[in-house]
Amino acid sequence: FLFVPKAVFPTAVTFVIAVKLGLCGLTMAVLLSKIHKPCAGVLVFSCSYAFMSYNVVYFINIMWLDVVYMLPLVVIGLERILSGKGIALYTLSLACALVFNYYIAYMMCIFIALFFVFRMCGISDGSRGKTGRLVLNFATASLLAGAMAAFVLVPTALSLSGTKANFDT
């Protein structure tokens, strides 16, 4: 927004909001297309995701929308880990989400951890080696994403430790 003239600033903000909501719908459509065969439901549910009440209520806080469009990419990456196809997409998309906005991303991390446990309960292979390898891959990829985002997370944590948010007896 630094390079946008004041006269068109509201239009630029509206454009950025529209792009971010469009990305929410697009990434959800990609996720739904990978889970189910493409159909009209993909369009309906991806539009529903893009225009869910959270996005509508918080659209003026445009920095909070970034993690919302990253969530489907993180889920696709998690599914790739569970199918043994590698950790790259999960690691990169989770790291980007943490860099974009740690405040919303930590809630996404809680969801992803719970979703991983849910998906692990559904895997009926029974092989301890495979289960252990999946848990190790998930933990490694998650820690690697956190390390990649450390250049934002560490200074923020240090900054918050010196504010009213710090508990002091």
mmCIF file of C-alpha atoms in Angstrom:
data_model
loop_
_atom_site.group_PDB
_atom_site.id
_atom_site.type_symbol
_atom_site.label_atom_id
_atom_site.label_comp_id
_atom_site.label_asym_id
_atom_site.label_seq_id
_atom_site.Cartn_x
_atom_site.Cartn_y
_atom_site.Cartn_z
ATOM 1 C CA PHE A 1 0.000 0.000 0.000
ATOM 2 C CA LEU A 2 3.025 2.303 0.188
ATOM 3 C CA PHE A 3 2.952 2.888 -3.553
ATOM 4 C CA VAL A 4 -0.809 3.453 -3.811
ATOM 5 C CA PRO A 5 -1.967 7.069 -4.126
ATOM 6 C CA LYS A 6 -4.405 8.241 -1.448
ATOM 7 C CA ALA A 7 -7.116 8.796 -4.044
ATOM 8 C CA VAL A 8 -7.302 5.075 -4.917
ATOM 9 C CA PHE A 9 -6.403 3.645 -1.507
ATOM 10 C CA PRO A 10 -9.928 2.334 -0.722
ATOM 11 C CA THR A 11 -10.021 0.623 -4.110
ATOM 12 C CA ALA A 12 -6.619 -0.966 -3.492
ATOM 13 C CA VAL A 13 -7.736 -2.304 -0.111
ATOM 14 C CA THR A 14 -10.916 -3.703 -1.651
ATOM 15 C CA PHE A 15 -8.852 -5.342 -4.392
ATOM 16 C CA VAL A 16 -6.517 -6.997 -1.865
ATOM 17 C CA ILE A 17 -9.497 -8.267 0.145
ATOM 18 C CA ALA A 18 -11.071 -9.681 -3.014
ATOM 19 C CA VAL A 19 -7.822 -11.420 -3.976
ATOM 20 C CA LYS A 20 -7.455 -12.971 -0.519
ATOM 21 C CA LEU A 21 -11.065 -14.180 -0.463
ATOM 22 C CA GLY A 22 -10.539 -15.566 -3.964
ATOM 23 C CA LEU A 23 -7.452 -17.416 -2.751
ATOM 24 C CA CYS A 24 -9.514 -18.872 0.110
ATOM 25 C CA GLY A 25 -12.009 -20.266 -2.394
ATOM 26 C CA LEU A 26 -9.301 -21.458 -4.792
ATOM 27 C CA THR A 27 -7.239 -23.321 -2.202
ATOM 28 C CA MET A 28 -10.359 -24.947 -0.754
ATOM 29 C CA ALA A 29 -11.452 -25.976 -4.260
ATOM 30 C CA VAL A 30 -8.044 -27.597 -4.802
ATOM 31 C CA LEU A 31 -8.346 -29.457 -1.479
ATOM 32 C CA LEU A 32 -11.885 -30.635 -2.190
ATOM 33 C CA SER A 33 -10.908 -31.710 -5.714
ATOM 34 C CA LYS A 34 -8.113 -33.836 -4.271
ATOM 35 C CA ILE A 35 -10.431 -35.448 -1.717
ATOM 36 C CA HIS A 36 -13.453 -35.985 -3.995
ATOM 37 C CA LYS A 37 -13.910 -36.037 -7.728
ATOM 38 C CA PRO A 38 -14.670 -32.545 -9.065
ATOM 39 C CA CYS A 39 -18.383 -31.718 -9.026
ATOM 40 C CA ALA A 40 -20.735 -28.818 -8.343
ATOM 41 C CA GLY A 41 -20.278 -29.396 -4.620
ATOM 42 C CA VAL A 42 -16.660 -28.316 -4.907
ATOM 43 C CA LEU A 43 -17.776 -24.908 -6.181
ATOM 44 C CA VAL A 44 -20.485 -24.568 -3.524
ATOM 45 C CA PHE A 45 -18.288 -25.542 -0.590
ATOM 46 C CA SER A 46 -15.235 -23.595 -1.750
ATOM 47 C CA CYS A 47 -17.395 -20.463 -2.087
ATOM 48 C CA SER A 48 -18.878 -21.205 1.330
ATOM 49 C CA TYR A 49 -15.355 -21.416 2.762
ATOM 50 C CA ALA A 50 -14.329 -18.156 1.109
ATOM 51 C CA PHE A 51 -17.369 -16.300 2.412
ATOM 52 C CA MET A 52 -17.706 -17.942 5.820
ATOM 53 C CA SER A 53 -18.645 -15.636 8.668
ATOM 54 C CA TYR A 54 -15.069 -15.424 9.993
ATOM 55 C CA ASN A 55 -13.878 -13.961 6.695
ATOM 56 C CA VAL A 56 -16.841 -11.621 6.410
ATOM 57 C CA VAL A 57 -16.489 -10.340 9.975
ATOM 58 C CA TYR A 58 -12.702 -9.947 9.894
ATOM 59 C CA PHE A 59 -12.206 -8.920 6.265
ATOM 60 C CA ILE A 60 -11.107 -5.452 7.351
ATOM 61 C CA ASN A 61 -8.168 -7.076 9.209
ATOM 62 C CA ILE A 62 -6.671 -8.237 5.940
ATOM 63 C CA MET A 63 -3.606 -9.709 7.613
ATOM 64 C CA TRP A 64 -5.801 -12.352 9.267
ATOM 65 C CA LEU A 65 -7.067 -13.699 5.943
ATOM 66 C CA ASP A 66 -3.675 -15.051 4.867
ATOM 67 C CA VAL A 67 -3.732 -18.036 7.193
ATOM 68 C CA VAL A 68 -7.293 -18.863 6.128
ATOM 69 C CA TYR A 69 -6.222 -19.417 2.525
ATOM 70 C CA MET A 70 -3.129 -21.317 3.684
ATOM 71 C CA LEU A 71 -5.115 -23.849 5.752
ATOM 72 C CA PRO A 72 -6.276 -25.987 2.793
ATOM 73 C CA LEU A 73 -2.688 -26.111 1.496
ATOM 74 C CA VAL A 74 -1.467 -27.276 4.904
ATOM 75 C CA VAL A 75 -4.173 -29.973 4.941
ATOM 76 C CA ILE A 76 -3.134 -31.114 1.444
ATOM 77 C CA GLY A 77 0.455 -31.267 2.697
ATOM 78 C CA LEU A 78 -0.631 -33.299 5.720
ATOM 79 C CA GLU A 79 -2.481 -35.725 3.450
ATOM 80 C CA ARG A 80 0.708 -36.045 1.384
ATOM 81 C CA ILE A 81 2.638 -36.928 4.564
ATOM 82 C CA LEU A 82 0.030 -39.555 5.468
ATOM 83 C CA SER A 83 0.239 -41.074 1.985
ATOM 84 C CA GLY A 84 4.061 -41.136 2.124
ATOM 85 C CA LYS A 85 4.626 -38.556 -0.623
ATOM 86 C CA GLY A 86 6.942 -36.239 1.302
ATOM 87 C CA ILE A 87 6.902 -33.307 3.683
ATOM 88 C CA ALA A 88 7.776 -30.367 1.423
ATOM 89 C CA LEU A 89 4.296 -28.915 0.793
ATOM 90 C CA TYR A 90 3.272 -29.242 4.432
ATOM 91 C CA THR A 91 6.501 -27.724 5.728
ATOM 92 C CA LEU A 92 6.531 -24.769 3.335
ATOM 93 C CA SER A 93 2.834 -23.932 3.662
ATOM 94 C CA LEU A 94 2.909 -24.182 7.473
ATOM 95 C CA ALA A 95 6.046 -22.023 7.617
ATOM 96 C CA CYS A 96 4.380 -19.418 5.383
ATOM 97 C CA ALA A 97 1.277 -19.422 7.569
ATOM 98 C CA LEU A 98 3.402 -18.903 10.688
ATOM 99 C CA VAL A 99 5.252 -16.028 9.024
ATOM 100 C CA PHE A 100 2.067 -14.422 7.688
ATOM 101 C CA ASN A 101 0.350 -14.241 11.071
ATOM 102 C CA TYR A 102 1.462 -16.231 14.119
ATOM 103 C CA TYR A 103 -1.679 -15.294 16.062
ATOM 104 C CA ILE A 104 -4.059 -17.097 13.725
ATOM 105 C CA ALA A 105 -1.476 -19.721 12.707
ATOM 106 C CA TYR A 106 -1.081 -21.103 16.237
ATOM 107 C CA MET A 107 -4.812 -21.897 16.209
ATOM 108 C CA MET A 108 -4.318 -23.555 12.839
ATOM 109 C CA CYS A 109 -1.486 -25.616 14.360
ATOM 110 C CA ILE A 110 -3.831 -26.840 17.095
ATOM 111 C CA PHE A 111 -6.365 -27.834 14.428
ATOM 112 C CA ILE A 112 -3.703 -29.591 12.356
ATOM 113 C CA ALA A 113 -2.454 -31.555 15.389
ATOM 114 C CA LEU A 114 -5.996 -32.672 16.214
ATOM 115 C CA PHE A 115 -6.687 -33.463 12.551
ATOM 116 C CA PHE A 116 -3.491 -35.536 12.420
ATOM 117 C CA VAL A 117 -4.613 -37.556 15.453
ATOM 118 C CA PHE A 118 -8.055 -38.015 13.850
ATOM 119 C CA ARG A 119 -6.524 -39.202 10.578
ATOM 120 C CA MET A 120 -4.110 -41.516 12.395
ATOM 121 C CA CYS A 121 -7.069 -43.157 14.137
ATOM 122 C CA GLY A 122 -8.558 -43.838 10.710
ATOM 123 C CA ILE A 123 -5.456 -45.578 9.374
ATOM 124 C CA SER A 124 -6.151 -49.276 9.821
ATOM 125 C CA ASP A 125 -2.794 -50.600 8.615
ATOM 126 C CA GLY A 126 -1.828 -51.624 12.139
ATOM 127 C CA SER A 127 1.864 -51.572 11.297
ATOM 128 C CA ARG A 128 3.749 -49.956 14.187
ATOM 129 C CA GLY A 129 6.640 -49.102 11.903
ATOM 130 C CA LYS A 130 4.447 -47.226 9.463
ATOM 131 C CA THR A 131 2.614 -45.397 12.254
ATOM 132 C CA GLY A 132 5.870 -44.427 13.908
ATOM 133 C CA ARG A 133 7.297 -43.209 10.602
ATOM 134 C CA LEU A 134 4.197 -41.073 9.942
ATOM 135 C CA VAL A 135 4.357 -39.525 13.422
ATOM 136 C CA LEU A 136 8.082 -38.862 12.984
ATOM 137 C CA ASN A 137 7.539 -37.270 9.555
ATOM 138 C CA PHE A 138 4.727 -35.096 10.911
ATOM 139 C CA ALA A 139 6.761 -33.985 13.940
ATOM 140 C CA THR A 140 9.865 -33.340 11.843
ATOM 141 C CA ALA A 141 7.963 -31.328 9.251
ATOM 142 C CA SER A 142 6.168 -29.302 11.934
ATOM 143 C CA LEU A 143 9.387 -28.505 13.795
ATOM 144 C CA LEU A 144 11.124 -27.639 10.535
ATOM 145 C CA ALA A 145 8.298 -25.240 9.642
ATOM 146 C CA GLY A 146 8.601 -23.628 13.061
ATOM 147 C CA ALA A 147 12.354 -23.286 12.595
ATOM 148 C CA MET A 148 11.842 -21.719 9.164
ATOM 149 C CA ALA A 149 9.492 -19.163 10.718
ATOM 150 C CA ALA A 150 11.746 -18.518 13.717
ATOM 151 C CA PHE A 151 13.004 -15.247 12.269
ATOM 152 C CA VAL A 152 9.505 -13.862 12.946
ATOM 153 C CA LEU A 153 8.450 -15.992 15.917
ATOM 154 C CA VAL A 154 11.492 -15.473 18.168
ATOM 155 C CA PRO A 155 11.594 -11.646 18.006
ATOM 156 C CA THR A 156 7.827 -11.537 18.491
ATOM 157 C CA ALA A 157 8.024 -13.801 21.553
ATOM 158 C CA LEU A 158 10.850 -11.695 22.993
ATOM 159 C CA SER A 159 8.907 -8.512 22.321
ATOM 160 C CA LEU A 160 5.767 -9.868 23.963
ATOM 161 C CA SER A 161 7.712 -11.017 27.020
ATOM 162 C CA GLY A 162 8.423 -7.391 27.911
ATOM 163 C CA THR A 163 4.812 -6.158 27.720
ATOM 164 C CA LYS A 164 1.716 -6.346 29.878
ATOM 165 C CA ALA A 165 1.205 -9.855 28.492
ATOM 166 C CA ASN A 166 4.163 -10.952 30.631
ATOM 167 C CA PHE A 167 3.140 -12.480 33.956
ATOM 168 C CA ASP A 168 5.174 -11.118 36.825
ATOM 169 C CA THR A 169 4.603 -11.941 40.484
#
